[in-house]
Short mmCIF file of C-alpha atoms in Angstrom, two decimals:
data_model
loop_
_atom_site.label_atom_id
_atom_site.label_comp_id
_atom_site.label_asym_id
_atom_site.label_seq_id
_atom_site.Cartn_x
_atom_site.Cartn_y
_atom_site.Cartn_z
CA MET U 1 -12.03 14.80 -16.21
CA ASP U 2 -10.15 15.16 -19.50
CA PHE U 3 -8.35 11.89 -20.34
CA SER U 4 -6.10 13.31 -23.07
CA TYR U 5 -2.50 14.30 -22.36
CA THR U 6 -0.99 17.68 -23.12
CA ALA U 7 2.43 18.13 -24.74
CA GLN U 8 3.81 19.08 -21.31
CA GLU U 9 2.42 15.89 -19.77
CA GLU U 10 3.88 13.76 -22.54
CA GLN U 11 7.22 15.48 -21.92
CA PHE U 12 6.91 14.52 -18.26
CA ARG U 13 6.33 10.90 -19.33
CA MET U 14 9.42 10.94 -21.55
CA GLU U 15 11.54 12.43 -18.75
CA LEU U 16 10.43 9.64 -16.41
CA ARG U 17 11.00 6.94 -19.03
CA SER U 18 14.52 8.19 -19.67
CA TRP U 19 15.29 8.22 -15.98
CA LEU U 20 13.92 4.69 -15.49
CA GLU U 21 15.97 3.32 -18.40
CA ALA U 22 19.11 4.81 -16.85
CA ASN U 23 18.44 3.98 -13.21
CA LEU U 24 16.45 0.74 -12.88
CA PRO U 25 18.38 -2.08 -11.15
CA GLU U 26 20.74 -4.16 -13.28
CA GLY U 27 18.90 -6.50 -15.62
CA TRP U 28 15.55 -4.79 -15.11
CA VAL U 29 15.35 -3.16 -18.52
CA GLU U 30 16.17 -6.54 -20.09
CA GLY U 31 13.23 -8.08 -18.20
CA THR U 32 15.01 -10.39 -15.73
CA PHE U 33 13.37 -8.80 -12.64
CA GLU U 34 15.59 -10.73 -10.23
CA MET U 35 15.76 -9.73 -6.56
CA PRO U 36 17.78 -11.33 -3.72
CA GLU U 37 15.96 -14.11 -1.88
CA GLU U 38 17.80 -13.74 1.44
CA GLN U 39 15.94 -11.27 3.68
CA ALA U 40 18.82 -8.92 4.59
CA ALA U 41 20.02 -8.69 0.98
CA TYR U 42 16.44 -8.23 -0.21
CA GLY U 43 15.93 -5.39 2.27
CA GLN U 44 19.15 -3.67 1.18
CA PHE U 45 18.15 -4.07 -2.49
CA LEU U 46 14.87 -2.28 -1.80
CA ARG U 47 16.56 0.45 0.29
CA ASP U 48 19.02 1.08 -2.57
CA TRP U 49 16.11 1.41 -5.01
CA GLN U 50 14.35 3.80 -2.64
CA LYS U 51 17.52 5.93 -2.42
CA GLN U 52 17.80 5.94 -6.20
CA LEU U 53 14.25 7.23 -6.51
CA SER U 54 14.84 9.86 -3.86
CA ASP U 55 18.05 11.13 -5.48
CA GLY U 56 16.13 11.60 -8.73
CA ARG U 57 13.21 13.26 -6.88
CA TRP U 58 10.94 10.46 -8.04
CA ALA U 59 10.11 9.06 -4.60
CA ALA U 60 7.08 11.21 -3.75
CA ILE U 61 6.24 13.35 -6.75
CA ALA U 62 2.90 14.58 -5.37
CA TRP U 63 4.52 16.14 -2.31
CA PRO U 64 5.25 19.89 -2.30
CA GLU U 65 8.72 20.81 -3.56
CA LYS U 66 9.70 22.19 -0.14
CA TYR U 67 9.39 18.62 1.22
CA GLY U 68 11.29 16.97 -1.64
CA GLY U 69 8.41 16.35 -4.03
CA ARG U 70 7.64 17.79 -7.46
CA ASN U 71 4.23 19.39 -6.88
CA ALA U 72 3.02 16.86 -9.44
CA THR U 73 -0.38 17.43 -10.99
CA LEU U 74 -3.12 14.83 -10.97
CA MET U 75 -2.31 13.84 -14.55
CA GLU U 76 1.41 13.55 -13.76
CA GLU U 77 0.60 11.24 -10.85
CA ILE U 78 -1.43 9.05 -13.19
CA ILE U 79 1.41 8.99 -15.73
CA TYR U 80 3.87 8.13 -12.95
CA HIS U 81 1.83 5.10 -11.84
CA GLN U 82 1.35 3.96 -15.44
CA GLU U 83 5.08 4.06 -16.16
CA MET U 84 6.07 2.32 -12.91
CA VAL U 85 3.64 -0.49 -13.68
CA ARG U 86 4.81 -0.65 -17.30
CA VAL U 87 8.43 -1.41 -16.29
CA LYS U 88 7.37 -3.54 -13.29
CA ALA U 89 9.49 -1.36 -11.00
CA PRO U 90 10.69 -2.97 -7.74
CA PRO U 91 8.34 -2.56 -4.76
CA LEU U 92 8.81 0.26 -2.26
CA VAL U 93 10.31 -0.87 1.05
CA ASN U 94 9.16 2.42 2.57
CA TYR U 95 5.61 2.31 1.21
CA VAL U 96 4.20 3.14 4.67
CA GLY U 97 6.56 6.11 5.02
CA LEU U 98 5.91 7.55 1.56
CA HIS U 99 2.19 6.99 1.19
CA MET U 100 1.00 7.24 4.79
CA VAL U 101 3.39 8.71 7.37
CA GLY U 102 4.93 11.41 5.15
CA PRO U 103 1.60 12.92 4.01
CA THR U 104 0.31 12.77 7.60
CA LEU U 105 3.43 14.55 8.88
CA ILE U 106 3.00 17.23 6.24
CA GLN U 107 -0.63 17.62 7.29
CA SER U 108 -0.36 17.32 11.09
CA GLY U 109 3.33 17.25 12.14
CA THR U 110 5.28 20.06 13.77
CA PRO U 111 7.97 21.87 11.73
CA GLU U 112 10.59 20.08 13.84
CA GLN U 113 9.05 16.66 13.10
CA GLN U 114 8.83 17.44 9.40
CA GLU U 115 12.46 18.54 9.28
CA LYS U 116 13.66 15.51 11.24
CA TYR U 117 11.71 12.68 9.60
CA ILE U 118 10.66 13.60 6.07
CA PRO U 119 14.11 13.61 4.37
CA LYS U 120 14.86 10.16 5.83
CA ILE U 121 11.47 8.87 4.68
CA LEU U 122 12.21 9.98 1.15
CA SER U 123 15.71 8.49 1.03
CA GLY U 124 14.75 5.24 2.77
CA GLU U 125 17.33 5.91 5.48
CA GLU U 126 14.47 5.28 7.91
CA VAL U 127 11.88 2.67 6.93
CA TRP U 128 8.50 2.96 8.64
CA CYS U 129 5.86 0.51 9.70
CA GLN U 130 2.35 1.08 11.04
CA GLY U 131 1.35 0.03 14.56
CA TYR U 132 -2.43 -0.12 14.34
CA SER U 133 -3.80 -3.70 14.39
CA GLU U 134 -3.91 -5.61 17.66
CA PRO U 135 -4.85 -9.19 18.68
CA ASN U 136 -8.50 -9.59 19.69
CA ALA U 137 -9.42 -6.23 18.14
CA GLY U 138 -10.11 -7.44 14.60
CA SER U 139 -10.91 -4.47 12.40
CA ASP U 140 -12.10 -2.43 15.39
CA LEU U 141 -9.19 0.00 15.42
CA ALA U 142 -10.59 1.98 18.36
CA ALA U 143 -10.33 -1.13 20.57
CA VAL U 144 -6.63 -0.37 21.18
CA GLN U 145 -5.27 -1.96 24.34
CA THR U 146 -1.62 -0.94 23.98
CA THR U 147 -1.01 1.67 26.67
CA ALA U 148 1.31 4.67 26.92
CA VAL U 149 1.83 6.08 30.43
CA LYS U 150 3.42 9.50 31.02
CA ASP U 151 6.70 9.57 32.94
CA GLY U 152 8.31 13.02 32.90
CA ASP U 153 9.07 13.89 29.28
CA LYS U 154 8.71 10.22 28.30
CA TRP U 155 5.90 7.76 27.62
CA ILE U 156 6.22 4.12 28.72
CA ILE U 157 4.52 1.87 26.15
CA ASN U 158 3.33 -1.69 26.69
CA GLY U 159 1.22 -3.93 24.47
CA GLN U 160 1.22 -5.95 21.26
CA LYS U 161 0.64 -5.16 17.61
CA ILE U 162 0.02 -7.68 14.83
CA TRP U 163 0.00 -7.86 11.01
CA THR U 164 2.65 -5.14 11.05
CA SER U 165 3.95 -4.93 7.48
CA PHE U 166 7.71 -4.43 7.04
CA ALA U 167 8.35 -4.23 10.81
CA HIS U 168 11.36 -6.52 10.26
CA PHE U 169 12.88 -3.72 8.15
CA GLY U 170 11.36 -0.91 10.24
CA ASP U 171 13.35 1.85 11.92
CA ARG U 172 10.26 3.78 13.03
CA CYS U 173 6.64 2.91 13.73
CA PHE U 174 3.60 5.16 13.44
CA LEU U 175 1.97 3.75 16.56
CA VAL U 176 -1.41 4.42 18.17
CA ALA U 177 -1.72 3.78 21.92
CA ARG U 178 -4.23 4.43 24.65
CA THR U 179 -3.19 7.30 26.91
CA SER U 180 -6.41 7.68 28.91
CA LYS U 181 -9.89 6.22 29.24
CA GLY U 182 -12.29 8.50 27.39
CA GLU U 183 -16.10 8.47 27.39
CA LYS U 184 -15.97 6.65 24.06
CA LYS U 185 -13.39 4.08 22.99
CA HIS U 186 -11.99 6.27 20.22
CA HIS U 187 -11.28 8.98 22.80
CA GLY U 188 -8.05 8.91 24.82
CA LEU U 189 -5.82 7.69 21.99
CA THR U 190 -2.47 9.22 21.01
CA CYS U 191 -0.21 8.67 18.00
CA PHE U 192 3.55 8.25 18.47
CA LEU U 193 6.54 8.25 16.10
CA LEU U 194 8.18 5.29 17.84
CA ASN U 195 11.84 4.35 17.47
CA MET U 196 11.90 0.61 16.67
CA ASN U 197 15.62 0.26 17.41
CA GLN U 198 15.44 0.26 21.20
CA PRO U 199 15.16 -2.28 24.04
CA GLY U 200 11.57 -3.31 24.66
CA VAL U 201 10.64 -3.62 20.98
CA GLU U 202 10.57 -7.23 19.75
CA VAL U 203 9.60 -8.19 16.20
CA ARG U 204 8.47 -11.75 15.45
CA PRO U 205 7.81 -12.88 11.84
CA ILE U 206 4.49 -14.17 10.51
CA ILE U 207 5.05 -16.44 7.51
CA GLN U 208 2.19 -16.23 5.00
CA MET U 209 0.61 -19.18 3.21
CA ASP U 210 2.59 -18.30 0.07
CA GLY U 211 5.81 -18.78 2.05
CA GLU U 212 6.70 -15.07 2.00
CA HIS U 213 7.41 -12.85 5.02
CA ASP U 214 5.76 -9.43 4.90
CA PHE U 215 3.93 -9.36 8.25
CA ASN U 216 5.04 -9.45 11.86
CA GLU U 217 3.97 -9.40 15.48
CA VAL U 218 5.45 -6.53 17.51
CA TYR U 219 5.76 -6.86 21.29
CA LEU U 220 6.24 -3.66 23.32
CA THR U 221 7.62 -4.01 26.85
CA ASP U 222 8.38 -0.69 28.56
CA ALA U 223 9.33 0.80 25.20
CA ILE U 224 9.91 4.56 25.32
CA ALA U 225 8.60 7.45 23.24
CA TYR U 226 9.30 11.11 24.02
CA ASP U 227 6.97 14.11 24.00
CA SER U 228 8.66 15.24 20.80
CA GLU U 229 7.49 11.97 19.20
CA VAL U 230 3.79 12.65 19.76
CA ILE U 231 2.06 13.67 16.53
CA GLY U 232 -1.00 15.87 16.99
CA HIS U 233 -2.29 16.27 20.54
CA VAL U 234 -2.31 13.84 23.44
CA ASP U 235 -5.66 11.98 23.68
CA ASP U 236 -6.61 13.31 20.21
CA GLY U 237 -5.00 10.51 18.23
CA TRP U 238 -8.20 9.31 16.58
CA ARG U 239 -8.26 12.32 14.26
CA VAL U 240 -4.63 11.69 13.22
CA THR U 241 -5.29 7.96 12.94
CA ILE U 242 -8.16 8.50 10.49
CA SER U 243 -6.09 11.00 8.52
CA LEU U 244 -3.37 8.40 7.99
CA LEU U 245 -5.95 5.76 7.03
CA MET U 246 -7.34 8.00 4.30
CA HIS U 247 -3.85 8.43 2.85
CA GLU U 248 -3.39 4.65 3.06
CA ARG U 249 -6.58 3.86 1.17
CA THR U 250 -5.77 6.40 -1.52
CA GLY U 251 -2.37 4.71 -1.95
CA ILE U 252 -3.95 1.27 -2.15
CA GLY U 253 -6.44 2.61 -4.69
CA ALA U 254 -3.51 3.45 -6.98
CA GLN U 255 -3.11 -0.29 -7.49
CA VAL U 256 -5.78 0.07 -10.20
CA PHE U 257 -2.87 0.56 -12.60
CA SER U 258 -1.40 -2.81 -11.63
CA LEU U 259 -4.86 -4.31 -12.02
CA GLU U 260 -5.04 -3.02 -15.58
CA GLN U 261 -1.73 -4.69 -16.42
CA GLN U 262 -2.69 -7.91 -14.65
CA PHE U 263 -5.84 -8.10 -16.74
CA SER U 264 -3.75 -7.88 -19.91
CA GLU U 265 -1.55 -10.68 -18.58
CA LEU U 266 -4.66 -12.76 -17.84
CA VAL U 267 -5.78 -12.36 -21.43
CA GLY U 268 -2.32 -13.57 -22.48
CA LEU U 269 -2.72 -16.61 -20.24
CA ALA U 270 -6.12 -17.42 -21.77
CA GLN U 271 -4.49 -17.21 -25.21
CA THR U 272 -1.74 -19.62 -24.11
CA VAL U 273 -3.63 -22.32 -22.18
CA THR U 274 -5.38 -24.76 -24.52
CA GLU U 275 -8.10 -27.38 -24.29
CA ASP U 276 -8.10 -29.97 -27.11
CA ASP U 277 -5.48 -27.77 -28.80
CA VAL U 278 -7.87 -24.81 -28.81
CA PRO U 279 -6.85 -21.69 -26.83
CA LEU U 280 -9.26 -21.05 -23.94
CA ILE U 281 -9.71 -17.47 -25.10
CA GLN U 282 -11.92 -18.92 -27.84
CA ASN U 283 -14.23 -20.55 -25.29
CA GLY U 284 -17.48 -18.61 -24.99
CA ASP U 285 -17.74 -18.98 -21.20
CA VAL U 286 -14.14 -17.85 -20.73
CA ARG U 287 -14.70 -14.83 -22.96
CA LYS U 288 -17.80 -13.91 -20.96
CA ARG U 289 -15.88 -14.08 -17.69
CA MET U 290 -13.05 -12.04 -19.25
CA LEU U 291 -15.51 -9.37 -20.31
CA ASP U 292 -16.96 -9.25 -16.81
CA LEU U 293 -13.47 -8.78 -15.34
CA TYR U 294 -12.64 -6.10 -17.90
CA ILE U 295 -15.76 -4.14 -16.97
CA LYS U 296 -14.90 -4.37 -13.26
CA SER U 297 -11.25 -3.41 -13.68
CA ARG U 298 -12.14 -0.55 -16.02
CA GLY U 299 -14.83 0.61 -13.59
CA SER U 300 -12.30 0.55 -10.75
CA LEU U 301 -9.94 2.73 -12.79
CA LEU U 302 -12.59 5.29 -13.68
CA ASN U 303 -13.81 5.45 -10.11
CA TYR U 304 -10.23 6.04 -8.96
CA TYR U 305 -9.92 8.92 -11.45
CA ARG U 306 -13.12 10.46 -10.13
CA ASN U 307 -11.95 10.29 -6.53
CA LEU U 308 -8.54 11.72 -7.41
CA THR U 309 -10.26 14.62 -9.14
CA LYS U 310 -12.19 15.42 -5.98
CA GLN U 311 -9.03 15.08 -3.89
CA LEU U 312 -7.30 17.58 -6.15
CA LYS U 313 -10.12 20.08 -5.67
CA VAL U 314 -10.35 19.85 -1.87
CA GLY U 315 -6.62 19.31 -1.22
CA HIS U 316 -6.79 16.12 0.83
CA PRO U 317 -8.04 12.51 0.46
CA GLY U 318 -11.63 11.80 1.39
CA VAL U 319 -13.70 8.88 2.53
CA GLU U 320 -14.16 7.86 -1.12
CA GLY U 321 -10.80 6.10 -0.84
CA SER U 322 -12.76 3.27 0.77
CA MET U 323 -14.48 2.67 -2.57
CA ASP U 324 -11.15 2.39 -4.38
CA LYS U 325 -9.73 0.09 -1.74
CA LEU U 326 -12.80 -2.18 -1.80
CA PHE U 327 -13.07 -2.43 -5.59
CA VAL U 328 -9.37 -2.95 -6.27
CA SER U 329 -8.82 -5.65 -3.64
CA GLU U 330 -11.97 -7.61 -4.50
CA VAL U 331 -11.45 -7.47 -8.28
CA THR U 332 -7.79 -8.45 -7.85
CA LYS U 333 -8.81 -11.54 -5.90
CA GLU U 334 -11.37 -12.44 -8.55
CA LEU U 335 -8.84 -11.95 -11.36
CA PHE U 336 -6.22 -14.26 -9.86
CA SER U 337 -8.88 -16.83 -8.99
CA GLU U 338 -9.82 -16.87 -12.68
CA ALA U 339 -6.14 -17.32 -13.61
CA ILE U 340 -5.91 -20.42 -11.40
CA SER U 341 -9.16 -21.81 -12.81
CA LEU U 342 -7.96 -21.36 -16.39
CA GLN U 343 -4.99 -23.64 -15.67
CA GLY U 344 -7.19 -26.47 -14.37
CA GLN U 345 -5.27 -29.04 -12.32
CA GLN U 346 -2.01 -27.39 -13.37
CA GLY U 347 -3.07 -24.38 -11.37
CA LEU U 348 -2.22 -26.36 -8.23
CA LEU U 349 1.43 -26.73 -9.20
CA TRP U 350 3.91 -24.61 -7.27
CA LYS U 351 7.33 -22.99 -7.78
CA ASP U 352 9.51 -24.95 -10.23
CA ASP U 353 6.61 -27.28 -11.07
CA ALA U 354 4.34 -24.44 -12.17
CA ILE U 355 3.64 -24.57 -15.90
CA TYR U 356 2.83 -20.91 -16.47
CA GLY U 357 4.65 -17.85 -15.12
CA LYS U 358 6.97 -19.48 -12.53
CA SER U 359 4.27 -19.46 -9.80
CA TYR U 360 3.40 -15.82 -10.58
CA TRP U 361 -0.30 -16.66 -10.71
CA GLN U 362 -0.27 -18.97 -7.69
CA ARG U 363 1.66 -16.51 -5.48
CA ASN U 364 -0.59 -13.60 -6.35
CA TYR U 365 -3.72 -15.70 -5.91
CA LEU U 366 -2.70 -16.62 -2.37
CA TYR U 367 -1.63 -13.06 -1.60
CA SER U 368 -4.88 -11.59 -2.94
CA PHE U 369 -6.84 -12.83 0.08
CA GLY U 370 -4.72 -10.65 2.34
CA GLN U 371 -5.39 -7.63 0.16
CA THR U 372 -9.07 -7.76 1.12
CA ILE U 373 -8.04 -7.60 4.80
CA GLY U 374 -5.02 -5.27 5.01
CA GLY U 375 -5.78 -1.55 5.30
CA GLY U 376 -9.27 -2.34 6.59
CA THR U 377 -11.35 -5.35 5.59
CA SER U 378 -13.88 -5.29 2.79
CA GLU U 379 -16.63 -5.42 5.42
CA ILE U 380 -15.24 -2.27 7.09
CA GLN U 381 -15.06 -0.50 3.72
CA LYS U 382 -18.70 -1.42 3.00
CA ASN U 383 -19.76 0.01 6.38
CA THR U 384 -17.81 3.21 5.68
CA ILE U 385 -19.32 3.58 2.21
CA GLY U 386 -22.82 2.89 3.53
CA GLU U 387 -22.65 5.25 6.46
CA ARG U 388 -20.42 8.09 5.26
CA ILE U 389 -21.08 8.20 1.52
CA LEU U 390 -24.60 6.84 1.12
CA GLY U 391 -25.84 8.25 4.43
CA LEU U 392 -27.30 4.96 5.65
CA PRO U 393 -27.94 4.36 9.40
CA LYS U 394 -24.97 3.22 11.46
CA ASP U 395 -24.28 -0.48 11.96
CA VAL U 396 -26.59 -1.52 14.82
CA GLY U 397 -23.91 -3.94 16.02
CA ARG U 398 -21.56 -1.11 16.96
#
């Protein structure tokens, strides 16, 4: 692909920069980056930011204009990610809705579902979570035990989901449940657009080792979904499930732009931390490790570009998203591990005691382990790459 930008693309960048300067939350342009700590206020802060993006038509630029997007080109998407990372824009509370559910609805939803859900996804009026993972199933998504039983025009749903990101903010859940026993375990599954605000849906928090709360357990006891909330066909949910996963991995792959910035920050850390009054960046071993990380992060970026180019040609994400997901999550973990090592014993200090970056490095180091699990573990990605890209024999253990 051509890495240079046209005058029109640079104009797009300037338009986005102007909008960000005028619309980022108070104090953001000045570099304070402060968000509420209390959960409800934090959630409202993120919903307000989502609404701001939607009003400016910057929430889902790659979507077709008829759905509220901008028909953005591949290069415009790249510019968008670069600029959002540059200003350290607040996170998206409706990440699941924008990057996973919305594209899947556009691809597989009925006109009525698209009309009902997509505008609220864009504005953040309805925040979505994803009901895939279950206890005792590990990464084996087809081992779903949550059941949905037909009752007139309704489905009665019972079961448990786990590691459900943003369920504590969620209004809707893209949920996969077993509706019949097929010949194979990935048969007999159906996807539902479940209303989270109903009796029978209980959300319990899971507090991570960094003290944050992103994940939850979700208990379903005679929860109800209607026929109109089935996406795709009954018992054919596996196809829809995989479609959503491909969108998810493409979205995760876009974190290569954050990785590029984090590498620059790591170089800054190595220039700041000293040993015998000599900056560590001048240490030969440190420089060698930095070079290794630069090669990996740069390789991740170029691989992401290649996969995006293919996606643009065929019109939908492919299995190559597993490569992006694997590379980005593993290199991110390695990068933050290096940041902790550079600080020596001071790397163990936490919150107000942290010497460098107000626990930025420590928090991200702890969080990086989860990144190699969420959205499919690294082991699952390796199996997918081996079997579906390299054409290797299937895992004999499955």
